[in-house]
mmCIF file of C-alpha atoms and ligand atoms in Angstrom:
data_model
loop_
_atom_site.group_PDB
_atom_site.id
_atom_site.type_symbol
_atom_site.label_atom_id
_atom_site.label_comp_id
_atom_site.label_asym_id
_atom_site.label_seq_id
_atom_site.Cartn_x
_atom_site.Cartn_y
_atom_site.Cartn_z
ATOM 1 C CA MET A 682 0.000 0.000 0.000
ATOM 2 C CA THR A 683 1.251 3.458 -0.904
ATOM 3 C CA ALA A 684 1.981 5.725 2.040
ATOM 4 C CA PRO A 685 -0.636 8.510 2.403
ATOM 5 C CA TRP A 686 2.039 11.210 2.340
ATOM 6 C CA LYS A 687 3.252 9.883 -1.005
ATOM 7 C CA LEU A 688 -0.271 9.996 -2.471
ATOM 8 C CA LEU A 689 -0.619 13.548 -1.186
ATOM 9 C CA ALA A 690 2.664 14.630 -2.775
ATOM 10 C CA GLU A 691 1.626 13.003 -6.066
ATOM 11 C CA ASP A 692 -1.718 14.818 -6.026
ATOM 12 C CA LEU A 693 -0.002 18.161 -5.530
ATOM 13 C CA GLN A 694 2.511 17.434 -8.279
ATOM 14 C CA ALA A 695 -0.300 16.405 -10.668
ATOM 15 C CA ALA A 696 -1.991 19.775 -10.108
ATOM 16 C CA ARG A 697 1.310 21.603 -10.665
ATOM 17 C CA ASP A 698 2.050 19.657 -13.832
ATOM 18 C CA ARG A 699 -1.389 20.048 -15.374
ATOM 19 C CA ASP A 700 -2.400 23.557 -14.361
ATOM 20 C CA PRO A 701 -0.072 26.237 -15.700
ATOM 21 C CA ALA A 702 -1.825 28.723 -13.397
ATOM 22 C CA ALA A 703 -0.621 26.856 -10.296
ATOM 23 C CA ARG A 704 2.249 28.775 -8.726
ATOM 24 C CA SER A 705 3.092 26.836 -5.586
ATOM 25 C CA ARG A 706 2.116 23.736 -3.658
ATOM 26 C CA PHE A 707 0.901 25.946 -0.831
ATOM 27 C CA GLU A 708 -1.465 27.747 -3.205
ATOM 28 C CA ILE A 709 -2.719 24.386 -4.485
ATOM 29 C CA VAL A 710 -3.356 23.072 -0.966
ATOM 30 C CA LEU A 711 -5.386 26.179 -0.153
ATOM 31 C CA GLY A 712 -7.187 26.894 -3.401
ATOM 32 C CA TYR A 713 -7.997 23.715 -5.340
ATOM 33 C CA PRO A 714 -11.454 22.332 -4.463
ATOM 34 C CA GLY A 715 -10.937 19.363 -6.798
ATOM 35 C CA LEU A 716 -8.036 18.315 -4.629
ATOM 36 C CA HIS A 717 -10.019 18.797 -1.424
ATOM 37 C CA ALA A 718 -12.793 16.615 -2.862
ATOM 38 C CA LEU A 719 -10.262 13.947 -3.852
ATOM 39 C CA TRP A 720 -8.742 13.873 -0.379
ATOM 40 C CA SER A 721 -12.181 13.638 1.187
ATOM 41 C CA HIS A 722 -13.031 10.789 -1.187
ATOM 42 C CA ARG A 723 -9.974 8.838 -0.074
ATOM 43 C CA LEU A 724 -11.442 8.884 3.435
ATOM 44 C CA THR A 725 -15.059 8.215 2.445
ATOM 45 C CA HIS A 726 -13.989 5.372 0.128
ATOM 46 C CA ALA A 727 -12.117 3.703 3.000
ATOM 47 C CA MET A 728 -15.194 4.136 5.225
ATOM 48 C CA TRP A 729 -17.412 2.686 2.468
ATOM 49 C CA GLN A 730 -15.631 -0.665 2.736
ATOM 50 C CA TRP A 731 -17.097 -1.183 6.240
ATOM 51 C CA ALA A 732 -20.916 -1.493 6.346
ATOM 52 C CA PRO A 733 -21.517 0.389 9.655
ATOM 53 C CA LEU A 734 -19.695 3.438 8.237
ATOM 54 C CA LYS A 735 -21.512 3.625 4.895
ATOM 55 C CA LEU A 736 -24.041 6.208 6.063
ATOM 56 C CA ALA A 737 -21.329 8.379 7.604
ATOM 57 C CA ALA A 738 -19.359 8.101 4.354
ATOM 58 C CA ARG A 739 -22.366 9.309 2.353
ATOM 59 C CA VAL A 740 -22.967 12.204 4.723
ATOM 60 C CA LEU A 741 -19.312 13.229 4.578
ATOM 61 C CA SER A 742 -19.319 13.085 0.777
ATOM 62 C CA GLN A 743 -22.385 15.368 0.736
ATOM 63 C CA ILE A 744 -20.714 17.816 3.121
ATOM 64 C CA THR A 745 -17.694 17.798 0.805
ATOM 65 C CA ARG A 746 -19.996 18.426 -2.130
ATOM 66 C CA SER A 747 -21.482 21.502 -0.476
ATOM 67 C CA LEU A 748 -17.987 22.822 0.295
ATOM 68 C CA THR A 749 -16.288 22.034 -3.025
ATOM 69 C CA GLY A 750 -19.047 21.654 -5.624
ATOM 70 C CA VAL A 751 -17.666 18.206 -6.450
ATOM 71 C CA GLU A 752 -19.801 15.143 -5.732
ATOM 72 C CA ILE A 753 -17.957 11.834 -5.634
ATOM 73 C CA HIS A 754 -19.867 8.797 -4.420
ATOM 74 C CA PRO A 755 -17.840 6.978 -1.746
ATOM 75 C CA GLY A 756 -18.144 3.746 -3.739
ATOM 76 C CA ALA A 757 -16.371 5.149 -6.813
ATOM 77 C CA VAL A 758 -12.885 3.781 -7.411
ATOM 78 C CA LEU A 759 -10.388 6.513 -8.310
ATOM 79 C CA GLY A 760 -6.836 5.994 -9.520
ATOM 80 C CA ARG A 761 -3.710 7.900 -8.603
ATOM 81 C CA ARG A 762 -2.880 11.466 -9.609
ATOM 82 C CA LEU A 763 -6.457 12.343 -10.590
ATOM 83 C CA PHE A 764 -6.679 16.074 -11.236
ATOM 84 C CA ILE A 765 -10.085 17.756 -11.120
ATOM 85 C CA ASP A 766 -9.542 21.265 -12.467
ATOM 86 C CA HIS A 767 -11.892 24.027 -11.263
ATOM 87 C CA GLY A 768 -14.078 21.355 -9.712
ATOM 88 C CA MET A 769 -17.518 22.881 -9.620
ATOM 89 C CA GLY A 770 -20.276 20.640 -10.950
ATOM 90 C CA VAL A 771 -18.284 17.414 -11.231
ATOM 91 C CA VAL A 772 -20.334 14.300 -10.417
ATOM 92 C CA ILE A 773 -18.804 10.820 -10.172
ATOM 93 C CA GLY A 774 -21.251 7.957 -9.647
ATOM 94 C CA GLU A 775 -21.098 4.974 -7.334
ATOM 95 C CA THR A 776 -19.844 2.340 -9.784
ATOM 96 C CA ALA A 777 -17.490 4.579 -11.760
ATOM 97 C CA VAL A 778 -13.882 3.471 -12.055
ATOM 98 C CA VAL A 779 -11.214 6.040 -12.942
ATOM 99 C CA GLY A 780 -7.649 5.097 -13.918
ATOM 100 C CA ASP A 781 -4.367 6.832 -13.108
ATOM 101 C CA ASP A 782 -3.329 10.295 -14.369
ATOM 102 C CA VAL A 783 -6.838 11.308 -15.426
ATOM 103 C CA THR A 784 -7.828 14.972 -15.787
ATOM 104 C CA LEU A 785 -11.429 16.117 -15.364
ATOM 105 C CA PHE A 786 -12.590 19.677 -15.859
ATOM 106 C CA HIS A 787 -15.561 21.349 -14.198
ATOM 107 C CA GLY A 788 -19.029 20.099 -15.049
ATOM 108 C CA VAL A 789 -17.966 16.558 -15.932
ATOM 109 C CA THR A 790 -20.457 13.823 -15.119
ATOM 110 C CA LEU A 791 -19.501 10.165 -14.918
ATOM 111 C CA GLY A 792 -23.084 9.066 -14.618
ATOM 112 C CA GLY A 793 -25.588 6.298 -15.159
ATOM 113 C CA ARG A 794 -28.211 5.893 -17.867
ATOM 114 C CA SER A 795 -30.601 3.660 -15.981
ATOM 115 C CA MET A 796 -31.979 3.203 -12.490
ATOM 116 C CA THR A 797 -30.908 -0.441 -12.301
ATOM 117 C CA HIS A 798 -28.513 -1.656 -9.628
ATOM 118 C CA GLY A 799 -25.066 -2.998 -10.413
ATOM 119 C CA LYS A 800 -22.425 -1.503 -12.695
ATOM 120 C CA ARG A 801 -24.056 1.502 -14.352
ATOM 121 C CA HIS A 802 -21.298 4.120 -14.528
ATOM 122 C CA PRO A 803 -18.307 4.382 -16.874
ATOM 123 C CA THR A 804 -14.802 2.975 -16.576
ATOM 124 C CA ILE A 805 -12.174 5.546 -17.508
ATOM 125 C CA GLY A 806 -8.690 4.434 -18.587
ATOM 126 C CA ASN A 807 -5.318 5.883 -17.661
ATOM 127 C CA GLY A 808 -4.285 9.320 -18.893
ATOM 128 C CA VAL A 809 -7.760 10.285 -20.125
ATOM 129 C CA VAL A 810 -8.711 13.976 -20.381
ATOM 130 C CA ILE A 811 -12.410 14.845 -20.117
ATOM 131 C CA GLY A 812 -13.305 18.400 -21.131
ATOM 132 C CA ALA A 813 -15.522 20.839 -19.296
ATOM 133 C CA GLY A 814 -19.200 19.937 -19.183
ATOM 134 C CA ALA A 815 -18.773 16.525 -20.799
ATOM 135 C CA LYS A 816 -21.150 13.756 -19.759
ATOM 136 C CA VAL A 817 -19.971 10.173 -19.920
ATOM 137 C CA LEU A 818 -22.984 7.971 -19.327
ATOM 138 C CA GLY A 819 -23.582 4.294 -18.732
ATOM 139 C CA PRO A 820 -21.334 1.289 -18.058
ATOM 140 C CA ILE A 821 -19.109 2.162 -20.998
ATOM 141 C CA TRP A 822 -15.346 2.152 -21.316
ATOM 142 C CA VAL A 823 -13.069 5.064 -22.255
ATOM 143 C CA GLY A 824 -9.685 3.769 -23.365
ATOM 144 C CA ASP A 825 -6.286 4.932 -22.145
ATOM 145 C CA HIS A 826 -5.224 8.442 -23.206
ATOM 146 C CA ALA A 827 -8.517 9.177 -24.953
ATOM 147 C CA GLN A 828 -9.694 12.798 -24.970
ATOM 148 C CA ILE A 829 -13.329 13.759 -24.550
ATOM 149 C CA GLY A 830 -14.245 17.209 -25.884
ATOM 150 C CA ALA A 831 -15.875 19.904 -23.824
ATOM 151 C CA ASN A 832 -19.660 19.419 -23.613
ATOM 152 C CA ALA A 833 -19.586 16.030 -25.355
ATOM 153 C CA VAL A 834 -22.180 13.440 -24.392
ATOM 154 C CA VAL A 835 -20.526 10.029 -24.565
ATOM 155 C CA VAL A 836 -22.797 6.980 -24.526
ATOM 156 C CA LYS A 837 -20.612 4.422 -26.331
ATOM 157 C CA ASP A 838 -17.141 3.009 -25.736
ATOM 158 C CA VAL A 839 -14.244 5.239 -26.770
ATOM 159 C CA PRO A 840 -11.082 3.513 -28.036
ATOM 160 C CA SER A 841 -7.676 4.259 -26.532
ATOM 161 C CA HIS A 842 -6.020 7.443 -27.877
ATOM 162 C CA ALA A 843 -9.234 8.517 -29.605
ATOM 163 C CA VAL A 844 -10.725 12.029 -29.543
ATOM 164 C CA ALA A 845 -14.495 12.023 -29.003
ATOM 165 C CA VAL A 846 -16.559 15.189 -29.478
ATOM 166 C CA GLY A 847 -20.168 16.282 -29.882
ATOM 167 C CA VAL A 848 -23.635 15.113 -28.908
ATOM 168 C CA PRO A 849 -23.818 12.173 -29.096
ATOM 169 C CA ALA A 850 -20.032 11.957 -29.177
ATOM 170 C CA GLN A 851 -18.350 10.857 -32.400
ATOM 171 C CA ILE A 852 -14.750 9.749 -32.755
ATOM 172 C CA LYS A 853 -12.812 12.537 -34.494
ATOM 173 C CA GLY A 854 -9.319 11.145 -34.593
ATOM 174 C CA ARG A 855 -7.109 8.396 -33.310
ATOM 175 C CA PRO A 856 -3.426 9.331 -33.382
ATOM 176 C CA THR A 857 -1.383 6.233 -34.088
ATOM 177 C CA SER A 858 2.196 7.460 -33.706
ATOM 178 C CA ALA A 859 2.315 10.256 -31.130
ATOM 179 C CA PRO A 860 0.732 9.396 -27.786
ATOM 180 C CA ILE A 861 -1.889 11.869 -26.627
ATOM 181 C CA VAL A 862 0.138 12.711 -23.539
ATOM 182 C CA GLU A 863 2.748 14.272 -25.816
ATOM 183 C CA HIS A 864 0.029 16.006 -27.776
ATOM 184 C CA CYS A 865 -1.160 17.571 -24.505
ATOM 185 C CA GLU A 866 2.302 18.675 -23.455
ATOM 186 C CA ASP A 867 1.232 22.277 -23.177
ATOM 187 C CA PRO A 868 -1.651 22.206 -20.698
ATOM 188 C CA ALA A 869 -2.337 25.862 -21.455
ATOM 189 C CA ILE A 870 -4.579 24.660 -24.301
ATOM 190 C CA PHE A 871 -7.068 23.627 -21.642
ATOM 191 C CA ILE A 872 -7.259 27.002 -19.889
HETATM 192 C C1 COA B 518 -11.640 17.504 -27.781
HETATM 193 C C2 COA B 518 -10.314 18.240 -27.716
HETATM 194 C C3 COA B 518 -9.438 17.600 -26.675
HETATM 195 C C4 COA B 518 -9.723 18.111 -29.110
HETATM 196 O O1 COA B 518 -8.501 18.738 -29.173
HETATM 197 P P1 COA B 518 -7.527 18.462 -30.438
HETATM 198 O O2 COA B 518 -7.015 17.083 -30.402
HETATM 199 O O3 COA B 518 -6.586 19.600 -30.457
HETATM 200 O O4 COA B 518 -8.460 18.450 -31.688
HETATM 201 P P2 COA B 518 -8.853 19.643 -32.651
HETATM 202 O O5 COA B 518 -8.960 20.932 -31.902
HETATM 203 O O6 COA B 518 -7.935 19.576 -33.816
HETATM 204 O O7 COA B 518 -10.321 19.216 -33.121
HETATM 205 C C5 COA B 518 -10.568 18.056 -33.844
HETATM 206 C C6 COA B 518 -11.974 18.201 -34.366
HETATM 207 O O8 COA B 518 -12.921 18.156 -33.292
HETATM 208 C C7 COA B 518 -13.696 19.380 -33.253
HETATM 209 N N1 COA B 518 -13.837 19.719 -31.830
HETATM 210 C C8 COA B 518 -12.853 19.946 -30.934
HETATM 211 N N2 COA B 518 -13.358 20.135 -29.714
HETATM 212 C C9 COA B 518 -14.700 20.023 -29.837
HETATM 213 C C10 COA B 518 -15.760 20.096 -28.916
HETATM 214 N N3 COA B 518 -15.533 20.310 -27.600
HETATM 215 N N4 COA B 518 -17.018 19.900 -29.368
HETATM 216 C C11 COA B 518 -17.256 19.658 -30.693
HETATM 217 N N5 COA B 518 -16.284 19.567 -31.628
HETATM 218 C C12 COA B 518 -15.019 19.760 -31.196
HETATM 219 C C13 COA B 518 -12.862 20.386 -34.027
HETATM 220 O O9 COA B 518 -13.668 21.393 -34.573
HETATM 221 C C14 COA B 518 -12.244 19.510 -35.099
HETATM 222 O O10 COA B 518 -13.230 19.223 -36.050
HETATM 223 P P3 COA B 518 -12.842 19.038 -37.609
HETATM 224 O O11 COA B 518 -11.912 17.870 -37.650
HETATM 225 O O12 COA B 518 -14.148 18.796 -38.264
HETATM 226 O O13 COA B 518 -12.163 20.311 -37.987
HETATM 227 C C15 COA B 518 -10.481 19.733 -27.309
HETATM 228 O O14 COA B 518 -11.033 20.475 -28.371
HETATM 229 C C16 COA B 518 -11.362 19.915 -26.079
HETATM 230 O O15 COA B 518 -12.574 20.028 -26.148
HETATM 231 N N6 COA B 518 -10.688 19.951 -24.890
HETATM 232 C C17 COA B 518 -11.311 20.207 -23.635
HETATM 233 C C18 COA B 518 -10.899 21.575 -23.168
HETATM 234 C C19 COA B 518 -11.614 22.033 -21.894
HETATM 235 O O16 COA B 518 -12.545 21.454 -21.412
HETATM 236 N N7 COA B 518 -11.134 23.118 -21.345
HETATM 237 C C20 COA B 518 -11.668 23.662 -20.161
HETATM 238 C C21 COA B 518 -10.703 24.693 -19.655
HETATM 239 S S1 COA B 518 -11.347 25.567 -18.298
#
């Protein structure tokens, strides 16, 4: 198991690396609600594993939501170095799974399409970027390093390294040589 202090340092570094507006770790600790929501989720997710604490976990996640504008269900499984930029309006559902090094902008929903129980939220691969206001709905899969355009509504699987835009989202491109992470080298394009 990774030491909590190491996870914390990684989270701060992820924010520094992916937000050109971030000037210091101290500023990030104080002023990044996405990070506060992530840290709260680490606690609520641990509580969620023990039945008597499930209610308390839900209550804490709702308190976090009212403080940060980010709602993450305690049952959601989040990878390392998740960066939620701006935060406000992000919703991550109970059965969502998010890989490592994912970036979400404000207004992103990882939501369900039906009221049935069981897996009903998306699985997001490593290194995925999901633009502001995008909705990714249903038990679909978004492949590693895919990019979802701002305000897209994604209801079908997205292949790795693909760019999906529009409503409903269509695949616009799938770079074969250069990995998307290189393509995104200058995070200023997302400001
Ligand atoms: C989807 C995205 C990652 C694509 O970036 P890219 O790889 O540089 O691709 P391009 O800009 O060359 O666009 C490729 C095509 O998709 C279209 N497109 C790009 N973003 C789109 C969007 N959000 N909605 C609809 N179409 C979009 C472009 O017009 C272009 O269409 P064309 O091939 O018909 O000309 C980017 O446009 C995006 O939406 N990023 C999210 C940014 C964000 O949320 N910022 C918030 C900052 S606060």
